[in-house]
Coordinates of N, CA, C and O in Angstrom, one line a residue:
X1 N 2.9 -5.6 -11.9 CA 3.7 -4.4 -12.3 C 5.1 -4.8 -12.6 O 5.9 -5.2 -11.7
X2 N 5.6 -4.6 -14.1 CA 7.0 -5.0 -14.0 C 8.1 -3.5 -13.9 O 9.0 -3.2 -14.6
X3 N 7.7 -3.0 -13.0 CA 8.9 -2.5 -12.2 C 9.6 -2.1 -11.9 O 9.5 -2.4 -10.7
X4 N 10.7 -1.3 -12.1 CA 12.0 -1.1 -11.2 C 11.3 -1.2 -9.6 O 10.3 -0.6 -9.5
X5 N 11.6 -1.6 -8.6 CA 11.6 -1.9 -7.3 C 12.8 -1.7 -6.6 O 13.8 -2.0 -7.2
X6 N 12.9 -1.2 -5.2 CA 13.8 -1.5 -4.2 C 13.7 -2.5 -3.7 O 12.6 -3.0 -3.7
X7 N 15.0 -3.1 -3.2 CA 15.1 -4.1 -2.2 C 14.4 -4.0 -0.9 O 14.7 -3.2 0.0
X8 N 13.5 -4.8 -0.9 CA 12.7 -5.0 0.7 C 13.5 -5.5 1.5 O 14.2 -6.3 0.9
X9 N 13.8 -5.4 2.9 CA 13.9 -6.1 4.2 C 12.5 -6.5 5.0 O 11.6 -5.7 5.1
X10 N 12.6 -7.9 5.5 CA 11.1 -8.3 6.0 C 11.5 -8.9 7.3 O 12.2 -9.9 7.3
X11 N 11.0 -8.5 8.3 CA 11.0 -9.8 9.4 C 10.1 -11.0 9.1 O 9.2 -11.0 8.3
X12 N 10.4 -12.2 9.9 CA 9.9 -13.4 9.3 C 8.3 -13.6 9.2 O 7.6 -14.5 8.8
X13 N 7.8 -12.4 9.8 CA 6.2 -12.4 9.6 C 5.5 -11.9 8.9 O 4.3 -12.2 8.8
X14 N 6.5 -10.6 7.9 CA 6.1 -10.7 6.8 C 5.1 -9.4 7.5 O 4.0 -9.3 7.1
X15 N 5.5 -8.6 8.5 CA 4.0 -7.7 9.1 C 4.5 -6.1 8.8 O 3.8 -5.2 8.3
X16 N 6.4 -6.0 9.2 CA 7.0 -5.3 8.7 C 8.3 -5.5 7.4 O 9.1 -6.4 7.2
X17 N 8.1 -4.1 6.8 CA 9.0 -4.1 5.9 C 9.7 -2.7 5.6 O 9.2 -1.7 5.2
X18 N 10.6 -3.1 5.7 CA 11.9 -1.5 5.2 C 12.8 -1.8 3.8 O 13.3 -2.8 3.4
X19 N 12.9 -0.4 3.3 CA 13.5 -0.4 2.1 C 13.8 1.3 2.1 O 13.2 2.2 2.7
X20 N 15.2 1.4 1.2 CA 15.7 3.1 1.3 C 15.2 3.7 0.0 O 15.7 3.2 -1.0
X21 N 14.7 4.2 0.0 CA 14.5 5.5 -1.1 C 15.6 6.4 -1.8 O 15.7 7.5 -1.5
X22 N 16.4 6.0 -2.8 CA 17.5 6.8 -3.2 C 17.3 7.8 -4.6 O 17.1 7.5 -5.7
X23 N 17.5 9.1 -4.1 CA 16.9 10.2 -4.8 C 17.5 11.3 -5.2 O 18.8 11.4 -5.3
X24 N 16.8 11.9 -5.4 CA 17.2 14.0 -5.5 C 17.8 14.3 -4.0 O 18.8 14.9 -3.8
X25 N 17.1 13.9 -3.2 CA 17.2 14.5 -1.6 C 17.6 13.3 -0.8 O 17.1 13.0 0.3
X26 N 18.7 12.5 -1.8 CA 19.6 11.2 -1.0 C 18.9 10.4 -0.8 O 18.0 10.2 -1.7
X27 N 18.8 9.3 0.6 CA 19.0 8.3 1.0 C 17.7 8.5 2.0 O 17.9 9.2 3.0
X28 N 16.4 7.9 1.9 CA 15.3 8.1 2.8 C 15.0 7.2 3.4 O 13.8 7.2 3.1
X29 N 15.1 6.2 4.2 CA 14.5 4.9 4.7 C 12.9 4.8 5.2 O 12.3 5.5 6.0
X30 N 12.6 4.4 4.7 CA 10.8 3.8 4.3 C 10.6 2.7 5.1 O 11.5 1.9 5.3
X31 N 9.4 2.4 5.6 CA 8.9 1.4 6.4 C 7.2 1.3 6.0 O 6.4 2.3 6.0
X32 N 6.9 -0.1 5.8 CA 5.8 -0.4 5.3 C 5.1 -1.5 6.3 O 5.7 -2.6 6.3
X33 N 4.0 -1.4 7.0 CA 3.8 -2.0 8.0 C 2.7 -2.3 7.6 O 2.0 -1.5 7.0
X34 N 1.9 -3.9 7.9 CA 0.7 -4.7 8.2 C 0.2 -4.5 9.9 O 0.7 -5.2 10.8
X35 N -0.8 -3.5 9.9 CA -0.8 -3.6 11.7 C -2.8 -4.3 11.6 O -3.6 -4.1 10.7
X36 N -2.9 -5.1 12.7 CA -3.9 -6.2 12.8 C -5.0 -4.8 13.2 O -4.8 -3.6 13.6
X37 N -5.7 -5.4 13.0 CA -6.9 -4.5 13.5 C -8.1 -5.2 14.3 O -7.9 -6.4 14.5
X38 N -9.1 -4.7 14.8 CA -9.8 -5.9 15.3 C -11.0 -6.7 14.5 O -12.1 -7.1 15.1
X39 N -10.8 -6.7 13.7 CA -11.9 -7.4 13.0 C -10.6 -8.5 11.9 O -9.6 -8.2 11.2
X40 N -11.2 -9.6 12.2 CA -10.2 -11.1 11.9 C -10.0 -10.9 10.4 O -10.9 -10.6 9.5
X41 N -8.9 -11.2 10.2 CA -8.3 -10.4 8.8 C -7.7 -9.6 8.2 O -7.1 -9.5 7.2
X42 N -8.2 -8.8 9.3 CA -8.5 -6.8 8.5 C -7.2 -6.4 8.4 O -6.7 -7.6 8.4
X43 N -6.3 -5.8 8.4 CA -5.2 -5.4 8.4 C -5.3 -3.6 7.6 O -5.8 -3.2 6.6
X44 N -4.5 -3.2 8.5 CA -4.1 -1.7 8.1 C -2.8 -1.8 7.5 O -1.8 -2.3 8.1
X45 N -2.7 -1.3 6.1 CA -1.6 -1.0 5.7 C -0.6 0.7 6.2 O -1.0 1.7 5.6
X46 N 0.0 0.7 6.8 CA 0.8 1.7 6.9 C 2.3 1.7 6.4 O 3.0 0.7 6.2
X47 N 2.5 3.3 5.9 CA 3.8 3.3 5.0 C 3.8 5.2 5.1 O 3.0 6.0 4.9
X48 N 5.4 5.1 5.4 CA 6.2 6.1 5.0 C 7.2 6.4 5.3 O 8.0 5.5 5.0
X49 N 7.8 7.4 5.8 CA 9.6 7.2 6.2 C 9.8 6.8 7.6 O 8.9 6.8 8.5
X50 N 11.2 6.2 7.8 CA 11.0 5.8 9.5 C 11.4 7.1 9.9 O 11.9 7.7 9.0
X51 N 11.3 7.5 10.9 CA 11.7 8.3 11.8 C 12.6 7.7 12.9 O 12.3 7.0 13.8
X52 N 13.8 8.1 12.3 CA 15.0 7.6 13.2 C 15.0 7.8 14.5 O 15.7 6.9 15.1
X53 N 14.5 8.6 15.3 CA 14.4 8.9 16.3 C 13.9 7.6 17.3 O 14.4 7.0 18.3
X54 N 12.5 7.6 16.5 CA 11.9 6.4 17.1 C 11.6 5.4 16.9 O 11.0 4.7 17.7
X55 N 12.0 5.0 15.4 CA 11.3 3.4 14.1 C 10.8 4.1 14.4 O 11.6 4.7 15.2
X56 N 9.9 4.6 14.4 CA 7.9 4.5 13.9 C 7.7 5.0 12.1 O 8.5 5.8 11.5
X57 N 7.1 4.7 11.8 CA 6.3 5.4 10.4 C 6.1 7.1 10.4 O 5.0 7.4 10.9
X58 N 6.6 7.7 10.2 CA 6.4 8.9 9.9 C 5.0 9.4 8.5 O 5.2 10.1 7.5
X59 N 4.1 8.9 8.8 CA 3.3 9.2 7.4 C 2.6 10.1 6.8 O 1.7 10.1 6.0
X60 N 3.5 11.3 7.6 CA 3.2 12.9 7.2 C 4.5 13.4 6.3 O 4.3 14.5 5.7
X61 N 5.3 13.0 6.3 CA 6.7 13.0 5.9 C 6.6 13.4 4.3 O 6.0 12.6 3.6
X62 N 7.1 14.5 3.7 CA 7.3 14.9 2.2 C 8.5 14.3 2.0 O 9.4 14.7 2.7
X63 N 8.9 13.4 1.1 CA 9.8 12.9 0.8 C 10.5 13.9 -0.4 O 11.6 14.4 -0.3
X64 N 9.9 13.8 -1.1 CA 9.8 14.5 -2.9 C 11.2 14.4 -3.5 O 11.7 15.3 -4.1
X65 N 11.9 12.8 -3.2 CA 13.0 12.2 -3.6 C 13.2 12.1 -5.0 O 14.3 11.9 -5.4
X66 N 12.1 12.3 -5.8 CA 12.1 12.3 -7.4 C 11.8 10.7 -7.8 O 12.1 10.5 -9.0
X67 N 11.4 9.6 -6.9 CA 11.4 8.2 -7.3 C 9.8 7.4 -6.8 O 9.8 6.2 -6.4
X68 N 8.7 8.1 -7.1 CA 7.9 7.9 -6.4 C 7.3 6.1 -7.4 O 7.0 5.0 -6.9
X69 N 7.3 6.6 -8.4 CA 7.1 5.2 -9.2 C 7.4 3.9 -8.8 O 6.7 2.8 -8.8
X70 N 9.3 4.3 -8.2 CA 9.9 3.0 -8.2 C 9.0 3.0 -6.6 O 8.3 2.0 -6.3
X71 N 8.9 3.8 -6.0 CA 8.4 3.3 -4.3 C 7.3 2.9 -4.0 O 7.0 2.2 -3.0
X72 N 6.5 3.5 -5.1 CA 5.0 2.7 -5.3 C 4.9 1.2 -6.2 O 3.9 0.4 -6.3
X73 N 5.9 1.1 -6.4 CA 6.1 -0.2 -6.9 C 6.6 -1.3 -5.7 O 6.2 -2.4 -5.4
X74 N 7.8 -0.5 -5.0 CA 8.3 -1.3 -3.8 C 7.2 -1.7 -2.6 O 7.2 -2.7 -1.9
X75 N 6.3 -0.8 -2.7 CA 4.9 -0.5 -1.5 C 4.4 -1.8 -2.3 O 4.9 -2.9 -1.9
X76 N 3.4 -2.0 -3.4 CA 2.7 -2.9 -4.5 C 3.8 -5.0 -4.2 O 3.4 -6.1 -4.1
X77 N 5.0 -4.4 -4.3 CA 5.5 -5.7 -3.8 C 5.8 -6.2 -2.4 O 6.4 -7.2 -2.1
X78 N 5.2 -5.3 -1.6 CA 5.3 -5.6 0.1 C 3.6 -6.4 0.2 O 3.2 -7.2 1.0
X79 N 3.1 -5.7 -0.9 CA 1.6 -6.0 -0.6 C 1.3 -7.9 -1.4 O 0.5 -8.9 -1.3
X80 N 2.2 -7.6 -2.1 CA 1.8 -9.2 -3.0 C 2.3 -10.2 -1.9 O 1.6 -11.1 -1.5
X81 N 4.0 -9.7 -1.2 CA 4.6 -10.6 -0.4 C 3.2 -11.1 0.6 O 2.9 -12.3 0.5
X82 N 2.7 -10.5 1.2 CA 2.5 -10.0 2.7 C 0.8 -11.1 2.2 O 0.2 -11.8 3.0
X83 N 0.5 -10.8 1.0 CA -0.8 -11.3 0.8 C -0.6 -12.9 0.3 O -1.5 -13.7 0.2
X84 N 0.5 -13.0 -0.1 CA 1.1 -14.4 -0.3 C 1.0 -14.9 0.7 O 0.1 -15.8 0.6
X85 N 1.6 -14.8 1.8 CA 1.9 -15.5 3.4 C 0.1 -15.1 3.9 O -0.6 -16.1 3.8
X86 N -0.3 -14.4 4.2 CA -1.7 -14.0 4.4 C -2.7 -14.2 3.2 O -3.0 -13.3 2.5
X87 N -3.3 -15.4 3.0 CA -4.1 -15.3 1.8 C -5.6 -14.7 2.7 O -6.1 -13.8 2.0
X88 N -6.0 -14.8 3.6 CA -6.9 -14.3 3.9 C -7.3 -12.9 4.3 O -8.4 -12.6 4.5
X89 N -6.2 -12.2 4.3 CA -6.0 -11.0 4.6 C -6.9 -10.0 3.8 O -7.1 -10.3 2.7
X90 N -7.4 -8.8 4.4 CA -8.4 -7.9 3.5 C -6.8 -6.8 4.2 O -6.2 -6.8 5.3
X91 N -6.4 -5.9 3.0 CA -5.9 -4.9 3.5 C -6.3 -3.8 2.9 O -6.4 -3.6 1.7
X92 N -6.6 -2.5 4.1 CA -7.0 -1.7 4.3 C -6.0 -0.5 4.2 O -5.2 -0.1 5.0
X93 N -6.3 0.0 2.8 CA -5.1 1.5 2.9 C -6.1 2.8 2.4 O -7.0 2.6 1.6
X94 N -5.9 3.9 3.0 CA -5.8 5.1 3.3 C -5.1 6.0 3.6 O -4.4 6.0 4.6
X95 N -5.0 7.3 2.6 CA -3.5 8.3 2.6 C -3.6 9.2 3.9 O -4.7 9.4 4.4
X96 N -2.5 9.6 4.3 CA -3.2 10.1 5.7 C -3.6 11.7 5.5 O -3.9 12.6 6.3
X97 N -3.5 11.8 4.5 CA -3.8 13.0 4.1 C -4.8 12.8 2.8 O -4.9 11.7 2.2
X98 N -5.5 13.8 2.4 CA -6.6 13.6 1.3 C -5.7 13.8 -0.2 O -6.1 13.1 -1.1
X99 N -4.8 14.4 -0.4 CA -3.7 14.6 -1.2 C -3.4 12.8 -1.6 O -3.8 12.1 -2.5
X100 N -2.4 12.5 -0.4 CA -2.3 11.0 -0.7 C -3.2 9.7 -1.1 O -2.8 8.7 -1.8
X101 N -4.5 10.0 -0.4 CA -5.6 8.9 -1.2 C -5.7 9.3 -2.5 O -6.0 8.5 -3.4
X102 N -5.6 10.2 -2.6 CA -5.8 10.8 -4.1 C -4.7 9.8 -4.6 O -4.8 8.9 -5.4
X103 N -3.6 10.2 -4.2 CA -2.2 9.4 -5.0 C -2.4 8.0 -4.7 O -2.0 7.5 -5.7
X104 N -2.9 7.0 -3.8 CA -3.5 6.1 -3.8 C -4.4 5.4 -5.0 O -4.4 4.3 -5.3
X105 N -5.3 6.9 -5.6 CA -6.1 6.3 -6.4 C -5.5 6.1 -7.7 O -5.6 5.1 -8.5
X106 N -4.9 7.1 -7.7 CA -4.5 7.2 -9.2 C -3.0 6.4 -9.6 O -2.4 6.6 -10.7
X107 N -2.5 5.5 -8.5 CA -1.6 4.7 -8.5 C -2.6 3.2 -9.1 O -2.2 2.5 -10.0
X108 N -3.7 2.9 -8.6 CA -4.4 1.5 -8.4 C -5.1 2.0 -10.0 O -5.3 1.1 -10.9
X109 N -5.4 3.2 -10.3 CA -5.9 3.4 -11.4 C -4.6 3.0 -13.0 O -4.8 2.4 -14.0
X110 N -3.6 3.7 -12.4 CA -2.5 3.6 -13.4 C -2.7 1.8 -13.4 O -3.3 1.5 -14.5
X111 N -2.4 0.7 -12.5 CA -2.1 -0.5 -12.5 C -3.2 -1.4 -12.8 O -3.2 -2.6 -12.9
X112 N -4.5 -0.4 -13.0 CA -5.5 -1.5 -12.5 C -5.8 -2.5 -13.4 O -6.6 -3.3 -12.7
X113 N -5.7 -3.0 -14.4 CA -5.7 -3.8 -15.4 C -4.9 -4.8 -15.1 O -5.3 -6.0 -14.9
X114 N -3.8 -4.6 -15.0 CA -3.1 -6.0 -13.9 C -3.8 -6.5 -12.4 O -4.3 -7.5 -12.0
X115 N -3.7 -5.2 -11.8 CA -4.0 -5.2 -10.3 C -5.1 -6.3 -10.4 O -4.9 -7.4 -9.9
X116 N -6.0 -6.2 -11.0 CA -7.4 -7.3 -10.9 C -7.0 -8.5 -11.1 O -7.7 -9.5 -10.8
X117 N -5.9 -8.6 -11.7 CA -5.9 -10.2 -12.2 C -5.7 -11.0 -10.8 O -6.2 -12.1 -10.6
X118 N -5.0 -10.3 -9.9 CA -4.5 -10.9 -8.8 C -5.2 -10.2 -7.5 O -4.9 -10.8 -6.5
X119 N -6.0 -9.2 -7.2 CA -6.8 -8.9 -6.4 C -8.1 -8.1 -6.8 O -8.3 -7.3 -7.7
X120 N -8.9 -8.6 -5.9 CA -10.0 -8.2 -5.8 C -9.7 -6.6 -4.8 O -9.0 -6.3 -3.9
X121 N -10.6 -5.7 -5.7 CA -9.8 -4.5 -5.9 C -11.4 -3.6 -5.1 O -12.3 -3.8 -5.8
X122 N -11.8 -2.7 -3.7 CA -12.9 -1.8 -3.4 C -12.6 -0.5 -3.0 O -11.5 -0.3 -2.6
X123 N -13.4 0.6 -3.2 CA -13.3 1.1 -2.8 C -14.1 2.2 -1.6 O -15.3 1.8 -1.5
X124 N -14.0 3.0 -0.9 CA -15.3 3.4 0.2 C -15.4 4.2 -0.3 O -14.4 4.9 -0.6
X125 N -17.2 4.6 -0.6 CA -18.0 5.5 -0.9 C -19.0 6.0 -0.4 O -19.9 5.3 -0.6
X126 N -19.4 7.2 0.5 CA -20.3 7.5 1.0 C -20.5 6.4 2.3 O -21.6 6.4 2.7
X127 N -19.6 5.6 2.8 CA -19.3 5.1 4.0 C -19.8 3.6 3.6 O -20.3 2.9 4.4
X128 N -19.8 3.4 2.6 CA -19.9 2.1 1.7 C -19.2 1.6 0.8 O -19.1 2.0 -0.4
X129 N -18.5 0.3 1.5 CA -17.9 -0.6 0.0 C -18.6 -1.1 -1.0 O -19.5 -1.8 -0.9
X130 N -17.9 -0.3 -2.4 CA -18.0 -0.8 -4.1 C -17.2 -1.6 -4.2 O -16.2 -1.8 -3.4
X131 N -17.5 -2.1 -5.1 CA -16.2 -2.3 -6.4 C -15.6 -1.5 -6.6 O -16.2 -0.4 -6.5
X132 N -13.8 -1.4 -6.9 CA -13.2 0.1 -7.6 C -13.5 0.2 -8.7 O -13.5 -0.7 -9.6
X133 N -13.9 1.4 -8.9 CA -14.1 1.8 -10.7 C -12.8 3.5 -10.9 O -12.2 4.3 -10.1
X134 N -12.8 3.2 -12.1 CA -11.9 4.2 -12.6 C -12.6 5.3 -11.9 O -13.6 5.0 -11.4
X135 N -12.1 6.9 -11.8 CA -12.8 7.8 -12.4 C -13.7 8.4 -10.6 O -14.2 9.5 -10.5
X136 N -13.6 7.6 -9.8 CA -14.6 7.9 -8.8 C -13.1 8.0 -7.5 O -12.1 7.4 -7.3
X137 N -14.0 9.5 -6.7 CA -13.1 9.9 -5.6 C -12.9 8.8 -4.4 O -13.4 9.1 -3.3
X138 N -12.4 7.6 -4.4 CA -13.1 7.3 -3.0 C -12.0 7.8 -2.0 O -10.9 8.4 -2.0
X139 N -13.3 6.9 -0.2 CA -12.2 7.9 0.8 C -11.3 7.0 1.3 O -10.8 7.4 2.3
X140 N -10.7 5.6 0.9 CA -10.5 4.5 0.8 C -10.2 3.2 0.4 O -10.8 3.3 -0.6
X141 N -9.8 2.2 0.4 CA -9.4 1.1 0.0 C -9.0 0.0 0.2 O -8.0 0.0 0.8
X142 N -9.8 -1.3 -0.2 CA -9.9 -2.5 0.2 C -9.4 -3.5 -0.4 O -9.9 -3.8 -1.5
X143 N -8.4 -4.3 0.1 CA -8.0 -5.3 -1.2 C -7.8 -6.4 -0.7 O -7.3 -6.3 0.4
X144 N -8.2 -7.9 -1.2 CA -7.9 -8.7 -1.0 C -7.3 -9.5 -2.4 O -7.9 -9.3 -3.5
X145 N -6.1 -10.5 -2.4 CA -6.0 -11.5 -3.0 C -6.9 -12.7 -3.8 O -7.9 -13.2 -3.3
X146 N -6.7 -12.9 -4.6 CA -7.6 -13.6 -5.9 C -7.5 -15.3 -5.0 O -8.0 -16.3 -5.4

């Protein structure tokens, strides 16, 4: 995807990443997390605003900063980094709401013509991994690196 992107910050493992959101509704700070799961590989992708209170991921959080493109772009370059340093990695994303898989899909749908060149692209259906295809609801998403 060529992009406008934010600047990432990464710790050296490449597991978390933060970047600000500058918008209609100012300055948001975002955090995009690789958390391990227990099956060797697997990784959960998590992403959305930090909550200052605590760092954590807030991933209920309405942003509606007016820059969703560039942030989905920023999220899409956490994922190349992270799968660079991790070539074996399967990462696992799901919106935490059915609203957001939806925006999930139709983000991997806008890209998907690129997206393949460089990952192997699934999605869950009826509690089964496909292939992603255009056009189909899934509840889910699996990607690994080419």
């Amino acid at each position: 995807m060529n992009l406008s992107k934010y600047q990432l910050k990464a710790e050296n493992s490449l597991i978390l990443f933060e970047f600000t959101s500058e918008g209609v509704k100012g300055k948001i700070p975002k955090l995009i997390k690789f958390s391990e799961t227990h099956l060797k590989d697997f990784y959960n992708l998590g992403f959305g605003d930090k909550d200052i209170a605590t760092g954590d991921i807030d991933d209920l959080a309405i942003s509606n900063n007016g820059d969703s493109e560039k942030v989905l772009a920023t999220v899409v370059s956490a994922v190349y980094a992270f799968t660079d340093r991790y070539r074996d990695a399967w990462v696992y994303a799901v919106g935490s709401t059915p609203v957001r898989t939806r925006l999930y899909r139709m983000g991997i749908t806008k890209y998907y013509e690129e997206a393949i060149i460089h990952f192997d692209i699934y999605g869950l259906l009826n509690n089964t991994w496909v292939v992603f295809e255009k056009g189909i609801e899934f509840d889910a998403f699996l990607i690994k690196r080419k």
